[in-house]
Amino acid sequence: MTGRNTAGRKRRGVRAAAVATAAMAALTASRAPGPAAHASDPAQRPTPPPGQSVTGDTPYRTELPPLRARETGVGTDDSAAPVGGALPATVLAAYRQAESDLARSAPGCRLRWQLLAAIGQVESGQARGGRVSADGTTVAPILGPRLDGNGFALIRDTDGGVHDGDTAYDRAVGPMQFIPSTWATWGSDGNGDGRSDPGNVYDAALAAGRYLCAGGRDLSDPHDLDLAILGYNHSAAYLRTVRAWFGYFLEGHRTVPDLGGSATRPAPEPSRPARPRPSASTAPARQAGPHDASPGPSSPTPSPAPSKTAPGSGQEPAKPVLPVATSGVELPGDGVLPGAGPLAGNGQVR
C-alpha cells in the first residue's frame, strides 16, 4: 500500500513539473524579442560572400570619422562640417553619378552615394584628396602592394600589367582599389568616354556600385548592406570602419576643390631613344648674316630629370602618406598603397 502511494506521488510530481516547465516556456516565449533581435545574434551575422573579394583583401585606412559638434547642425554641404568629412568636387560628382545610374538600372538596390564615399574614404582617402584630372582620372596611379603571398594574398598577374603595370603579380588599382581580376568582371564606363579604367573615379564608382548591388541586394536592408561591404573586403573590422563612415556621410559633408593635375598612365610606353644631334663636323655650315648678334657664353645643358620606376620593375616607388581631403593643402607625391599612417588588412591570406 505504501509502495503504491509513493508511486502515485511520484507520478503527480512529474506531471506538476511538466506543467510548470510548459508554463515557463510559454512565459519566456511571450517576452522573447522579435525577428530584429535574431539579426544581431552572432550566429546570424552575415559571412563574406564566397570567392575573391573586390580588393583582394588589401590594406585599408583605419581611422574613424571625426566627432561632430552637435550645436553646429551639420547638414549636406554645410561649411561647418569637419574637414575629415571633406569630399573633393569631382570625386563627389562621380559618387552621385553612380547613384543616379544605379537608380535607373537597379532601382531595388537603393544604393546611396554616401556608401561609395565611405568605401572611397577607407580605400584611397578620396583619391588622395582629389588628385584627379578634369575627366576624373587620378593624376598618378593609386596601387596596392604586390599580391605576392608575402603578408598578402597570392594573386599572380591576370591582366598582363595593363591596369597595374605589374606583369608578375596583381595589385589593387585606383580610388576604389579593384584588383584586375575583379575589374574584369565589374569594370564600367562611368564617364562615357568609351573606356573602363579602374584609375578613373567615375568608372570605379560605377563599378563599385554595380558590385554592391549584385545578386538583387537591397542596401536599405542591414543584412544585405553588410554582405555587400564584406564582399568588398573579407574583414569584420573593415565592415565596422565602412559602416562608421557611411553613417558619418549620411549626416553631412563638406565639398572642397580638387587638387587637379594632368593624369598619367600606370604603365608608360618605353621612351624612344634620343635623336643624335649633328656634330660640328657633319652639321652644315651657316654663314653669318649682317644682323647676327655676337654669341654669348654658352649655358650648360640641363640634366634630364630622373625617371620614375614603373610598377613591377622590381623597385618599389616611394610610399606616401594618404591624405584626407583638405582645402588648400598640397599633398605628397606619387606612390603605392599602403603608405605611412593608419592602414590595416585583415591578416588573411587567400
Short mmCIF file of C-alpha atoms in Angstrom, two decimals:
data_model
loop_
_atom_site.label_atom_id
_atom_site.label_comp_id
_atom_site.label_asym_id
_atom_site.label_seq_id
_atom_site.Cartn_x
_atom_site.Cartn_y
_atom_site.Cartn_z
CA MET A 1 0.00 0.00 0.00
CA THR A 2 2.71 2.33 0.94
CA GLY A 3 4.56 1.49 -2.30
CA ARG A 4 1.50 2.35 -4.44
CA ASN A 5 1.07 5.70 -2.65
CA THR A 6 4.71 6.54 -3.17
CA ALA A 7 4.49 5.71 -6.89
CA GLY A 8 1.36 7.85 -7.22
CA ARG A 9 3.01 10.82 -5.58
CA LYS A 10 5.99 10.49 -7.93
CA ARG A 11 3.72 10.46 -11.00
CA ARG A 12 1.85 13.53 -9.76
CA GLY A 13 5.20 15.26 -9.11
CA VAL A 14 6.41 14.55 -12.65
CA ARG A 15 3.15 15.90 -14.13
CA ALA A 16 3.40 19.04 -12.00
CA ALA A 17 6.98 19.61 -13.10
CA ALA A 18 5.99 19.18 -16.75
CA VAL A 19 3.17 21.69 -16.36
CA ALA A 20 5.50 24.19 -14.68
CA THR A 21 8.07 23.78 -17.44
CA ALA A 22 5.46 24.34 -20.13
CA ALA A 23 4.18 27.44 -18.36
CA MET A 24 7.69 28.86 -18.05
CA ALA A 25 8.34 28.20 -21.74
CA ALA A 26 5.14 29.98 -22.69
CA LEU A 27 6.03 32.93 -20.49
CA THR A 28 9.51 33.13 -21.95
CA ALA A 29 8.15 32.98 -25.49
CA SER A 30 5.74 35.81 -24.75
CA ARG A 31 8.68 38.01 -23.71
CA ALA A 32 11.04 36.96 -26.50
CA PRO A 33 12.23 39.73 -28.80
CA GLY A 34 11.00 39.94 -32.37
CA PRO A 35 12.83 38.93 -35.52
CA ALA A 36 15.06 42.02 -35.42
CA ALA A 37 16.87 40.62 -32.41
CA HIS A 38 17.86 37.49 -34.30
CA ALA A 39 19.77 39.58 -36.82
CA SER A 40 22.14 40.71 -34.06
CA ASP A 41 22.79 37.15 -32.92
CA PRO A 42 26.43 36.30 -33.73
CA ALA A 43 25.25 33.08 -35.36
CA GLN A 44 23.03 35.12 -37.70
CA ARG A 45 25.62 37.70 -38.71
CA PRO A 46 26.44 37.67 -42.43
CA THR A 47 29.55 35.94 -43.63
CA PRO A 48 31.56 37.19 -46.60
CA PRO A 49 30.28 36.02 -49.99
CA PRO A 50 32.32 33.16 -51.47
CA GLY A 51 35.12 33.88 -53.90
CA GLN A 52 37.72 36.58 -54.25
CA SER A 53 36.96 39.96 -52.69
CA VAL A 54 36.87 43.08 -54.83
CA THR A 55 40.12 44.40 -53.38
CA GLY A 56 41.94 41.13 -52.74
CA ASP A 57 41.70 41.98 -49.02
CA THR A 58 44.47 44.56 -49.36
CA PRO A 59 45.22 47.08 -46.57
CA TYR A 60 42.88 49.99 -45.96
CA ARG A 61 42.71 53.18 -43.94
CA THR A 62 41.54 52.50 -40.39
CA GLU A 63 40.92 55.97 -38.96
CA LEU A 64 37.34 56.60 -37.90
CA PRO A 65 35.27 59.72 -38.65
CA PRO A 66 35.91 62.80 -36.51
CA LEU A 67 33.39 63.76 -33.88
CA ARG A 68 30.82 66.35 -34.87
CA ALA A 69 29.83 69.32 -32.76
CA ARG A 70 26.11 68.84 -32.27
CA GLU A 71 25.40 72.52 -31.95
CA THR A 72 26.66 73.25 -35.47
CA GLY A 73 23.69 71.49 -37.02
CA VAL A 74 25.80 69.94 -39.75
CA GLY A 75 23.89 69.21 -42.95
CA THR A 76 24.69 68.46 -46.55
CA ASP A 77 27.33 70.80 -47.93
CA ASP A 78 27.49 72.57 -44.57
CA SER A 79 30.71 74.58 -44.46
CA ALA A 80 30.91 73.97 -40.73
CA ALA A 81 31.35 70.22 -41.27
CA PRO A 82 34.68 68.88 -40.00
CA VAL A 83 37.41 68.69 -42.63
CA GLY A 84 37.69 64.95 -42.04
CA GLY A 85 34.45 64.55 -43.96
CA ALA A 86 35.51 66.70 -46.90
CA LEU A 87 34.82 65.40 -50.40
CA PRO A 88 36.67 66.69 -53.49
CA ALA A 89 34.23 68.08 -56.05
CA THR A 90 34.93 65.65 -58.89
CA VAL A 91 35.04 62.64 -56.58
CA LEU A 92 31.69 63.62 -55.10
CA ALA A 93 30.26 64.11 -58.60
CA ALA A 94 31.38 60.58 -59.51
CA TYR A 95 29.65 59.08 -56.48
CA ARG A 96 26.43 60.92 -57.25
CA GLN A 97 26.62 59.93 -60.91
CA ALA A 98 26.93 56.27 -59.91
CA GLU A 99 23.97 56.58 -57.55
CA SER A 100 21.90 58.09 -60.35
CA ASP A 101 22.91 55.39 -62.85
CA LEU A 102 22.10 52.58 -60.40
CA ALA A 103 18.77 54.18 -59.52
CA ARG A 104 17.79 53.58 -63.16
CA SER A 105 19.43 50.21 -63.79
CA ALA A 106 18.86 48.62 -60.34
CA PRO A 107 16.17 50.65 -58.53
CA GLY A 108 15.57 47.91 -55.97
CA CYS A 109 19.17 48.18 -54.76
CA ARG A 110 18.62 51.63 -53.21
CA LEU A 111 22.33 52.46 -53.41
CA ARG A 112 23.23 55.74 -51.74
CA TRP A 113 26.26 57.70 -52.83
CA GLN A 114 27.32 58.04 -49.19
CA LEU A 115 28.18 54.32 -49.17
CA LEU A 116 30.52 54.84 -52.12
CA ALA A 117 32.03 57.80 -50.29
CA ALA A 118 32.61 55.61 -47.22
CA ILE A 119 34.39 52.97 -49.29
CA GLY A 120 36.38 55.61 -51.17
CA GLN A 121 37.45 57.07 -47.83
CA VAL A 122 38.90 53.85 -46.44
CA GLU A 123 40.34 52.64 -49.76
CA SER A 124 42.17 55.72 -51.03
CA GLY A 125 41.37 58.78 -48.90
CA GLN A 126 39.01 60.02 -51.66
CA ALA A 127 41.55 59.55 -54.47
CA ARG A 128 44.26 61.06 -52.28
CA GLY A 129 42.22 64.13 -51.53
CA GLY A 130 41.05 64.78 -55.09
CA ARG A 131 44.21 64.31 -57.11
CA VAL A 132 42.22 63.78 -60.29
CA SER A 133 42.15 65.39 -63.72
CA ALA A 134 39.10 67.02 -65.23
CA ASP A 135 37.74 63.70 -66.53
CA GLY A 136 38.14 62.01 -63.13
CA THR A 137 41.37 60.09 -63.82
CA THR A 138 43.87 60.01 -60.99
CA VAL A 139 46.92 62.13 -61.76
CA ALA A 140 49.18 59.31 -60.62
CA PRO A 141 48.41 55.60 -60.25
CA ILE A 142 47.00 54.51 -56.89
CA LEU A 143 48.35 51.00 -56.42
CA GLY A 144 48.12 48.50 -53.62
CA PRO A 145 51.03 46.25 -52.63
CA ARG A 146 52.08 43.37 -54.85
CA LEU A 147 49.90 40.39 -54.01
CA ASP A 148 52.83 38.02 -53.97
CA GLY A 149 51.85 35.97 -50.92
CA ASN A 150 54.33 37.80 -48.69
CA GLY A 151 51.93 39.01 -45.98
CA PHE A 152 49.12 39.34 -48.52
CA ALA A 153 47.10 37.07 -50.76
CA LEU A 154 48.93 35.37 -53.61
CA ILE A 155 47.37 36.54 -56.87
CA ARG A 156 49.55 36.14 -59.92
CA ASP A 157 49.19 38.53 -62.83
CA THR A 158 45.83 38.34 -64.59
CA ASP A 159 45.91 41.41 -66.84
CA GLY A 160 49.38 41.40 -68.36
CA GLY A 161 50.14 44.53 -66.37
CA VAL A 162 47.57 46.56 -68.34
CA HIS A 163 45.98 48.15 -65.26
CA ASP A 164 48.60 47.82 -62.54
CA GLY A 165 51.82 47.87 -64.57
CA ASP A 166 52.93 44.59 -62.95
CA THR A 167 53.33 41.51 -65.14
CA ALA A 168 54.24 39.17 -62.27
CA TYR A 169 51.56 39.78 -59.63
CA ASP A 170 48.32 41.69 -59.39
CA ARG A 171 47.82 44.85 -57.36
CA ALA A 172 44.69 46.70 -56.32
CA VAL A 173 44.24 49.70 -58.59
CA GLY A 174 42.60 53.10 -58.44
CA PRO A 175 40.49 55.11 -56.00
CA MET A 176 38.19 52.15 -55.25
CA GLN A 177 41.08 49.60 -55.22
CA PHE A 178 39.89 46.94 -57.65
CA ILE A 179 42.24 44.08 -58.37
CA PRO A 180 42.44 43.38 -62.12
CA SER A 181 40.59 40.06 -61.89
CA THR A 182 37.56 41.67 -60.25
CA TRP A 183 37.77 44.67 -62.57
CA ALA A 184 37.45 42.20 -65.46
CA THR A 185 34.01 41.33 -64.10
CA TRP A 186 32.75 44.68 -62.80
CA GLY A 187 34.67 47.23 -64.86
CA SER A 188 32.42 50.05 -66.08
CA ASP A 189 32.46 53.24 -68.13
CA GLY A 190 31.06 55.86 -65.79
CA ASN A 191 32.12 58.99 -67.67
CA GLY A 192 31.05 57.92 -71.15
CA ASP A 193 34.45 58.09 -72.82
CA GLY A 194 34.24 54.56 -74.21
CA ARG A 195 36.82 53.14 -71.79
CA SER A 196 36.62 51.31 -68.46
CA ASP A 197 39.55 52.46 -66.36
CA PRO A 198 39.93 51.47 -62.68
CA GLY A 199 42.04 54.61 -62.24
CA ASN A 200 39.11 56.83 -63.21
CA VAL A 201 36.86 57.76 -60.30
CA TYR A 202 33.69 57.83 -62.45
CA ASP A 203 34.39 54.36 -63.82
CA ALA A 204 35.49 52.97 -60.45
CA ALA A 205 32.49 54.40 -58.56
CA LEU A 206 30.03 52.90 -61.03
CA ALA A 207 31.81 49.54 -60.93
CA ALA A 208 31.74 49.57 -57.12
CA GLY A 209 28.04 50.41 -57.16
CA ARG A 210 27.31 47.59 -59.59
CA TYR A 211 29.14 45.13 -57.36
CA LEU A 212 27.41 46.34 -54.19
CA CYS A 213 24.01 45.91 -55.89
CA ALA A 214 24.79 42.47 -57.34
CA GLY A 215 22.58 39.49 -56.66
CA GLY A 216 19.46 41.57 -56.13
CA ARG A 217 20.72 43.13 -52.90
CA ASP A 218 18.63 45.81 -51.22
CA LEU A 219 21.16 48.04 -49.49
CA SER A 220 18.48 49.57 -47.29
CA ASP A 221 18.37 46.16 -45.58
CA PRO A 222 21.14 45.94 -42.94
CA HIS A 223 21.85 42.30 -43.72
CA ASP A 224 22.31 42.93 -47.44
CA LEU A 225 24.37 46.03 -46.70
CA ASP A 226 26.76 44.05 -44.51
CA LEU A 227 27.05 41.30 -47.14
CA ALA A 228 27.94 43.86 -49.80
CA ILE A 229 30.63 45.52 -47.69
CA LEU A 230 32.12 42.20 -46.59
CA GLY A 231 32.34 41.16 -50.23
CA TYR A 232 34.48 44.22 -50.85
CA ASN A 233 36.95 43.17 -48.15
CA HIS A 234 36.57 39.98 -46.07
CA SER A 235 37.12 41.67 -42.71
CA ALA A 236 34.81 42.41 -39.78
CA ALA A 237 36.98 45.42 -38.87
CA TYR A 238 36.64 46.70 -42.44
CA LEU A 239 32.86 46.34 -42.15
CA ARG A 240 32.78 48.39 -38.94
CA THR A 241 35.01 51.11 -40.42
CA VAL A 242 32.98 51.48 -43.60
CA ARG A 243 29.69 51.50 -41.66
CA ALA A 244 31.06 54.26 -39.43
CA TRP A 245 31.97 56.46 -42.41
CA PHE A 246 28.67 55.65 -44.11
CA GLY A 247 26.77 56.94 -41.11
CA TYR A 248 29.03 59.97 -40.97
CA PHE A 249 28.43 60.98 -44.58
CA LEU A 250 24.69 60.42 -44.19
CA GLU A 251 24.73 63.24 -41.63
CA GLY A 252 26.59 65.67 -43.87
CA HIS A 253 29.81 66.51 -45.63
CA ARG A 254 31.91 69.36 -46.89
CA THR A 255 32.82 69.83 -50.55
CA VAL A 256 36.35 71.04 -51.39
CA PRO A 257 38.10 71.72 -54.70
CA ASP A 258 40.09 69.04 -56.48
CA LEU A 259 43.84 69.23 -56.30
CA GLY A 260 43.84 68.55 -60.04
CA GLY A 261 46.71 67.97 -62.41
CA SER A 262 47.41 66.05 -65.58
CA ALA A 263 46.69 62.35 -65.49
CA THR A 264 49.47 59.86 -66.12
CA ARG A 265 49.18 56.21 -67.04
CA PRO A 266 50.41 53.41 -64.74
CA ALA A 267 52.41 51.65 -67.45
CA PRO A 268 54.02 54.26 -69.70
CA GLU A 269 55.39 53.24 -73.05
CA PRO A 270 59.17 52.76 -73.25
CA SER A 271 60.88 56.02 -74.01
CA ARG A 272 62.19 56.39 -77.53
CA PRO A 273 65.96 56.74 -77.98
CA ALA A 274 67.01 60.33 -78.24
CA ARG A 275 67.77 61.51 -81.75
CA PRO A 276 71.54 62.20 -82.03
CA ARG A 277 72.45 65.79 -82.55
CA PRO A 278 74.59 66.51 -85.59
CA SER A 279 78.22 67.01 -84.69
CA ALA A 280 80.18 70.06 -85.64
CA SER A 281 81.91 68.10 -88.41
CA THR A 282 78.68 66.89 -90.02
CA ALA A 283 76.41 69.89 -89.44
CA PRO A 284 76.10 72.16 -92.48
CA ALA A 285 77.95 75.43 -92.10
CA ARG A 286 75.84 78.53 -91.71
CA GLN A 287 77.12 81.84 -92.97
CA ALA A 288 76.78 84.69 -90.56
CA GLY A 289 74.42 87.40 -91.63
CA PRO A 290 74.88 91.12 -91.14
CA HIS A 291 72.33 91.19 -88.34
CA ASP A 292 73.57 88.20 -86.39
CA ALA A 293 74.35 89.02 -82.78
CA SER A 294 77.66 88.00 -81.36
CA PRO A 295 77.40 84.70 -79.49
CA GLY A 296 77.27 84.94 -75.73
CA PRO A 297 78.65 82.45 -73.23
CA SER A 298 77.09 79.04 -73.67
CA SER A 299 74.71 77.84 -70.95
CA PRO A 300 75.08 74.31 -69.62
CA THR A 301 72.58 71.77 -70.89
CA PRO A 302 70.20 70.88 -68.06
CA SER A 303 70.47 67.35 -66.77
CA PRO A 304 67.47 65.16 -67.50
CA ALA A 305 65.13 64.61 -64.58
CA PRO A 306 65.46 61.15 -63.03
CA SER A 307 62.84 58.79 -64.40
CA LYS A 308 60.31 57.22 -62.07
CA THR A 309 60.35 53.49 -61.65
CA ALA A 310 57.34 51.84 -63.21
CA PRO A 311 55.38 49.35 -61.10
CA GLY A 312 56.56 45.79 -61.48
CA SER A 313 60.14 46.75 -62.34
CA GLY A 314 61.48 45.25 -59.13
CA GLN A 315 61.78 48.52 -57.22
CA GLU A 316 59.01 49.85 -55.06
CA PRO A 317 58.09 53.53 -55.57
CA ALA A 318 58.08 55.80 -52.55
CA LYS A 319 55.15 55.20 -50.21
CA PRO A 320 53.25 58.41 -49.41
CA VAL A 321 51.01 59.42 -46.58
CA LEU A 322 47.45 59.01 -47.77
CA PRO A 323 45.61 62.27 -47.15
CA VAL A 324 42.11 63.03 -46.10
CA ALA A 325 40.71 65.69 -48.38
CA THR A 326 41.52 69.20 -47.26
CA SER A 327 41.31 72.59 -48.91
CA GLY A 328 44.43 74.49 -49.88
CA VAL A 329 46.91 71.91 -48.65
CA GLU A 330 49.42 70.32 -51.03
CA LEU A 331 49.61 66.54 -50.70
CA PRO A 332 52.55 64.13 -51.00
CA GLY A 333 53.65 62.78 -54.35
CA ASP A 334 53.14 59.52 -56.21
CA GLY A 335 53.48 56.06 -54.79
CA VAL A 336 51.64 52.97 -53.81
CA LEU A 337 49.34 51.93 -51.06
CA PRO A 338 49.84 51.32 -48.24
CA GLY A 339 51.68 54.41 -47.13
CA ALA A 340 52.51 55.81 -43.73
CA GLY A 341 49.59 56.26 -41.41
CA PRO A 342 46.86 54.03 -40.08
CA LEU A 343 46.34 51.22 -42.57
CA ALA A 344 45.30 47.68 -41.90
CA GLY A 345 44.48 44.46 -43.65
CA ASN A 346 42.52 41.58 -42.26
CA GLY A 347 45.54 39.37 -41.94
CA GLN A 348 44.07 36.64 -44.12
CA VAL A 349 45.99 35.09 -46.96
CA ARG A 350 43.80 33.63 -49.64
#
